[in-house]
Short mmCIF file of C-alpha atoms in Angstrom, two decimals:
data_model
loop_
_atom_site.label_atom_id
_atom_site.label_comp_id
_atom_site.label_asym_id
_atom_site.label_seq_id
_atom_site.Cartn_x
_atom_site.Cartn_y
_atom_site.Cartn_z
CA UNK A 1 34.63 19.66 11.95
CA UNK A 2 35.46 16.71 9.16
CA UNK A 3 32.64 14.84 10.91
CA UNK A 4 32.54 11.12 11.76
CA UNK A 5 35.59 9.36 9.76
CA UNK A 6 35.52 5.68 9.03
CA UNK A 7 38.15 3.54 7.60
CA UNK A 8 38.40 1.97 5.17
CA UNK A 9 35.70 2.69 3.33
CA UNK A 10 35.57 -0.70 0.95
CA UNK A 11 37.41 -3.72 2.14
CA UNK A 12 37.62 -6.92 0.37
CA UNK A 13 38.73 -10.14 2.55
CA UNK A 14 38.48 -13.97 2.28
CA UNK A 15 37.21 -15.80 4.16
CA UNK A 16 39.24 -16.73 7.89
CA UNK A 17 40.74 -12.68 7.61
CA UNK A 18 40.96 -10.87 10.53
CA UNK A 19 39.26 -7.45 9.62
CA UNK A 20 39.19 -4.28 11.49
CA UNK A 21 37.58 -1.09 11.08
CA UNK A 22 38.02 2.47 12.45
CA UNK A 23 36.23 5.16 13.45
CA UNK A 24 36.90 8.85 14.12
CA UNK A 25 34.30 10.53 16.00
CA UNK A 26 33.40 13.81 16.29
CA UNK A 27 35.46 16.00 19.03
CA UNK A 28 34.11 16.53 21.88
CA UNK A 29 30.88 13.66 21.47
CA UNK A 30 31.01 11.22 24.17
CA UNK A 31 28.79 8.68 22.70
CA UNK A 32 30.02 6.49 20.34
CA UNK A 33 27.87 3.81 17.96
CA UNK A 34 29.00 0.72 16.18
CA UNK A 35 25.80 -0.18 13.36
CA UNK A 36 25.75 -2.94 10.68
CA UNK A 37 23.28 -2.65 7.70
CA UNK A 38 21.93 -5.05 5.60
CA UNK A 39 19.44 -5.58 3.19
CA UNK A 40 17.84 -8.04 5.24
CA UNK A 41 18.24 -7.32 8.36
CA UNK A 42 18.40 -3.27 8.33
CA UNK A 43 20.42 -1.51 10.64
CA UNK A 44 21.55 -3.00 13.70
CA UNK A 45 22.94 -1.55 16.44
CA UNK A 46 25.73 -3.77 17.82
CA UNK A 47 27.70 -1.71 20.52
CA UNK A 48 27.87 1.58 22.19
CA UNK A 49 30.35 3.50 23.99
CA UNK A 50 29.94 6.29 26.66
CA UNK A 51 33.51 8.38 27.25
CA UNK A 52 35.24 5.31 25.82
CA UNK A 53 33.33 2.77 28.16
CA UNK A 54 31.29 0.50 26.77
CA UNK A 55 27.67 0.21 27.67
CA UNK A 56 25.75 -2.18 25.33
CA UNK A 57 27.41 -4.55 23.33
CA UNK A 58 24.26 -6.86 23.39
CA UNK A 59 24.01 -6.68 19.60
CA UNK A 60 27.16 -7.92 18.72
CA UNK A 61 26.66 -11.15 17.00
CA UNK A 62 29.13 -13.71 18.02
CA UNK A 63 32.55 -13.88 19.36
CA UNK A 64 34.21 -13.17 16.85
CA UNK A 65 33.34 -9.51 17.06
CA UNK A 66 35.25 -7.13 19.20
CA UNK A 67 35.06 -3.56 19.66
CA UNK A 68 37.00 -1.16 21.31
CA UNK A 69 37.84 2.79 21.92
CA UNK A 70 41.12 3.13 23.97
CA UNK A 71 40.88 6.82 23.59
CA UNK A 72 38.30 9.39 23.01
CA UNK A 73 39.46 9.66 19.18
CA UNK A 74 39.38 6.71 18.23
CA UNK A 75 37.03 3.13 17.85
CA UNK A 76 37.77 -0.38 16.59
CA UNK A 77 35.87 -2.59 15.70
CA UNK A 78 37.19 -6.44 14.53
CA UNK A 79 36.15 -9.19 13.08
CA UNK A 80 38.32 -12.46 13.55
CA UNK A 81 38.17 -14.55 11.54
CA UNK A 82 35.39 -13.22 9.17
CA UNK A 83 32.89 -14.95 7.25
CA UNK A 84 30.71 -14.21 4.14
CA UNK A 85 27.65 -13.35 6.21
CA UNK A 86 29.39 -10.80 7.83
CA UNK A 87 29.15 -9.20 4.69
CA UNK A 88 27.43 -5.71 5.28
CA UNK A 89 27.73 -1.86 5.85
CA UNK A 90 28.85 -1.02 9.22
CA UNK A 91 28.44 2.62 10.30
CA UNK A 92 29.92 4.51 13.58
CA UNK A 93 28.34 7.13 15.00
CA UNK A 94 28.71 9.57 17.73
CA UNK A 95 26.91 11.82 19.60
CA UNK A 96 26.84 15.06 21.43
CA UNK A 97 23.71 16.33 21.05
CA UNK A 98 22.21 14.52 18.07
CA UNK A 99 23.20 11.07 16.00
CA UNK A 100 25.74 11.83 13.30
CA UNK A 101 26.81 8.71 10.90
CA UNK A 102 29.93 8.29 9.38
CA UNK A 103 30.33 7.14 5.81
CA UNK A 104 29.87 3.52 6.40
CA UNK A 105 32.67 0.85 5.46
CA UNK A 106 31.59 -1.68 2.76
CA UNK A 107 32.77 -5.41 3.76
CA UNK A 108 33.22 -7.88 1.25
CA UNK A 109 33.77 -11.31 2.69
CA UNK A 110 34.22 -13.81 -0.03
CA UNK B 1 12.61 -4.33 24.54
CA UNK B 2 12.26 -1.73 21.81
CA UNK B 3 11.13 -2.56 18.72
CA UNK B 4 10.22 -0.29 15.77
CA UNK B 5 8.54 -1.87 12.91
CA UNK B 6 8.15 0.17 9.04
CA UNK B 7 5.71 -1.62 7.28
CA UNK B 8 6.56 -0.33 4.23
CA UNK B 9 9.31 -1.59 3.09
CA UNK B 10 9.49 -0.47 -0.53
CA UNK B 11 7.38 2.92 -2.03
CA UNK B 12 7.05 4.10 -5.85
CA UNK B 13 5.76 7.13 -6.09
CA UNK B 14 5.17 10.05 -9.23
CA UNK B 15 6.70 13.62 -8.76
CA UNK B 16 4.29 16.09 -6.62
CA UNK B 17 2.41 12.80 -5.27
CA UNK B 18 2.10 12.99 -1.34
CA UNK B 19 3.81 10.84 1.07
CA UNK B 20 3.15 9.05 4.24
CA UNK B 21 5.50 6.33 5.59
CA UNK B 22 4.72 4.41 8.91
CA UNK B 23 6.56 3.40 11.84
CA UNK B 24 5.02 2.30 15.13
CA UNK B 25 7.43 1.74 18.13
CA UNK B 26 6.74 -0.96 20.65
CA UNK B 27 8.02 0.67 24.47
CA UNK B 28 5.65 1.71 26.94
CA UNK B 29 7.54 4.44 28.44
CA UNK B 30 8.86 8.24 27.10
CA UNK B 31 10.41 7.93 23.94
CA UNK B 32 12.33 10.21 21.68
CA UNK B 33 11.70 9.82 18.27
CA UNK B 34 13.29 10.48 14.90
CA UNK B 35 13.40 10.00 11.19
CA UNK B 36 16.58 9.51 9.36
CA UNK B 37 17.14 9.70 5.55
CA UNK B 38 19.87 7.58 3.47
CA UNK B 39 20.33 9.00 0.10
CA UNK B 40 22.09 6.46 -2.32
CA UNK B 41 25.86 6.21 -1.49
CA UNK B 42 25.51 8.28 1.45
CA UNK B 43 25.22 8.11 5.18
CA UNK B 44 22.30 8.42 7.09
CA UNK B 45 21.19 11.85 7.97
CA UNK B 46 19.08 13.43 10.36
CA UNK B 47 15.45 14.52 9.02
CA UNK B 48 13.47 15.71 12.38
CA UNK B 49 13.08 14.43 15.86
CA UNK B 50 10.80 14.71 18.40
CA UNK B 51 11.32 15.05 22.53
CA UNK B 52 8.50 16.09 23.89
CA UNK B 53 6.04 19.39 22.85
CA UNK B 54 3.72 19.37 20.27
CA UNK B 55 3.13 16.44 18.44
CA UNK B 56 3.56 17.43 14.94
CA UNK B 57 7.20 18.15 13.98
CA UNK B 58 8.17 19.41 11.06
CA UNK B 59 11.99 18.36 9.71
CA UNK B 60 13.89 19.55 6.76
CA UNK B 61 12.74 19.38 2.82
CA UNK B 62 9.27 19.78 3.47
CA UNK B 63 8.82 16.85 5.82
CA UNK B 64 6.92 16.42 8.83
CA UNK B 65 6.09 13.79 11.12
CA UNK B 66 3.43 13.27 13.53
CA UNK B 67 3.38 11.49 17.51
CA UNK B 68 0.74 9.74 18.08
CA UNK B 69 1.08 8.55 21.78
CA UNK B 70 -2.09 6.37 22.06
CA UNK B 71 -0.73 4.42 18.99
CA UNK B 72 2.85 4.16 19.13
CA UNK B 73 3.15 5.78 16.00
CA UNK B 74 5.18 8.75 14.40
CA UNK B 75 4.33 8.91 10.63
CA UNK B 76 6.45 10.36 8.20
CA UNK B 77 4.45 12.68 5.45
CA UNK B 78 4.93 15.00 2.64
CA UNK B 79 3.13 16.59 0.38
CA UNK B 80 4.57 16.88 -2.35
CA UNK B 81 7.55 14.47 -3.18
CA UNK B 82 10.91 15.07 -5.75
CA UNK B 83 12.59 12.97 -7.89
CA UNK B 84 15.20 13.77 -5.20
CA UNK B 85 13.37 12.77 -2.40
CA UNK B 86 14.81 8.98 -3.28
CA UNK B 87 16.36 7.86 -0.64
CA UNK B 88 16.22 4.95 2.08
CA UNK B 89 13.93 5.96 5.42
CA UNK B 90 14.53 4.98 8.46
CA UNK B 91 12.56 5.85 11.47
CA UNK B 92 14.52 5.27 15.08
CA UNK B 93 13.76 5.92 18.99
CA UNK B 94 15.73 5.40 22.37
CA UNK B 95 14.46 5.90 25.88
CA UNK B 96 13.58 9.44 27.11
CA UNK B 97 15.17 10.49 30.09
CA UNK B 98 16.63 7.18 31.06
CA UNK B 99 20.78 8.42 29.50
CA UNK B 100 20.88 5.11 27.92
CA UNK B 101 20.63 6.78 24.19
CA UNK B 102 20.37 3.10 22.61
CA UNK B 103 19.13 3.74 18.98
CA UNK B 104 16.87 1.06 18.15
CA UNK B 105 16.28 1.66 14.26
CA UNK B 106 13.45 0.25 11.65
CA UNK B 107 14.17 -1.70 8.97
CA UNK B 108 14.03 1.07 6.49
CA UNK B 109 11.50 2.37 3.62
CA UNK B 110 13.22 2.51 0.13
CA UNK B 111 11.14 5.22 -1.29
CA UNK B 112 11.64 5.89 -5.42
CA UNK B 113 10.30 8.92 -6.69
CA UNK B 114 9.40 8.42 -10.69
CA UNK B 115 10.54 11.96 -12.38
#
């Protein structure tokens, strides 16, 4: 298995952009884990997902965040409109048995 | 709620010098417990993890970590650290036997090993 895919893995906005990331979990895992990490915060967990339902979403910051996962592939997660403190590394994960990470998408809102 | 608190935030350490990093967890019922590693550029990996058993688990690389129950602890150790051993360390737990599986993480310990 490729393991959990993120897209893209650097993006670059301005400020007011609508942003979206994606996530490919691993086949078969029915959990599914939207983090954000920063330096001064750490990681945060900001929404999970059992067999595409979600469950938690208590972390999510503000409004402007939105996640879904329409299918057992596949995860959004959206930022609209985006602002420099969203700024930050946000991971998806999934799990069967244990917690595997993708590589983490690198936003850069200027 | 959770909470898990590292209170070691950053560690500089020589080769072969040994290693303890702390993390306490604030939740009064069964907890599983685990240690994650970051390595620069990369995503975060699994170490070890605890359920339930004995207390002292021992991960990849040489590391263990011990659960201590009466103080909401599960230390991180090793002996003997590498110059490779640099890497961000994170220590995590979620609810045992509730299904919930919410990851609460720590902060992180940025650990630098001087060659």
């Amino acid at each position: 298995d490729a393991g959990v895919i993120q897209s893209p893995r650097h993006e670059v906005t301005e400020m007011g952009q609508e942003v979206t990331l994606r996530c490919k979990p691993i086949s078969g895992h029915d959990y599914l884990f939207w983090y954000r990490q920063t330096m001064m915060r750490g990681l945060e967990l900001l929404i999970y997902f059992n067999n595409n339902v979600p469950i938690d979403d208590s972390g999510m910051p503000e409004d402007r965040f939105s996640a879904k996962m329409p299918n057992a592939s596949f995860s959004t997660l959206k930022i609209q409109p985006s602002e420099p403190r969203d700024s930050a590394v946000y991971f998806c994960a999934s799990k069967g048995g244990e917690l595997f990470f993708g590589e983490g998408s690198r936003l850069t809102v200027l | 709620a959770q909470s898990v608190s590292q209170h070691n935030h950053h560690v500089i350490l020589s080769e072969a010098a040994s290693l303890e990093l702390g993390c306490n967890y604030s939740y009064g019922g069964t907890v599983n417990l685990f240690w994650y590693v970051q390595y620069p550029g990369q995503h975060l990996q699994l170490l070890l993890k605890y359920f339930s058993g004995d207390p002292l688990v021992k991960g990849i690389k040489g590391f263990e970590a011990e659960f201590i129950k009466s103080k909401f602890s599960f230390n991180l150790r090793k002996p003997s650290v590498q110059w490779s051993d640099t890497a961000e360390y994170f220590c995590a737990v979620n609810e045992g036997y509730s299904g919930t599986y919410k990851y609460i993480f720590g902060t992180g310990t940025r650990l630098k090993v001087l060659a």
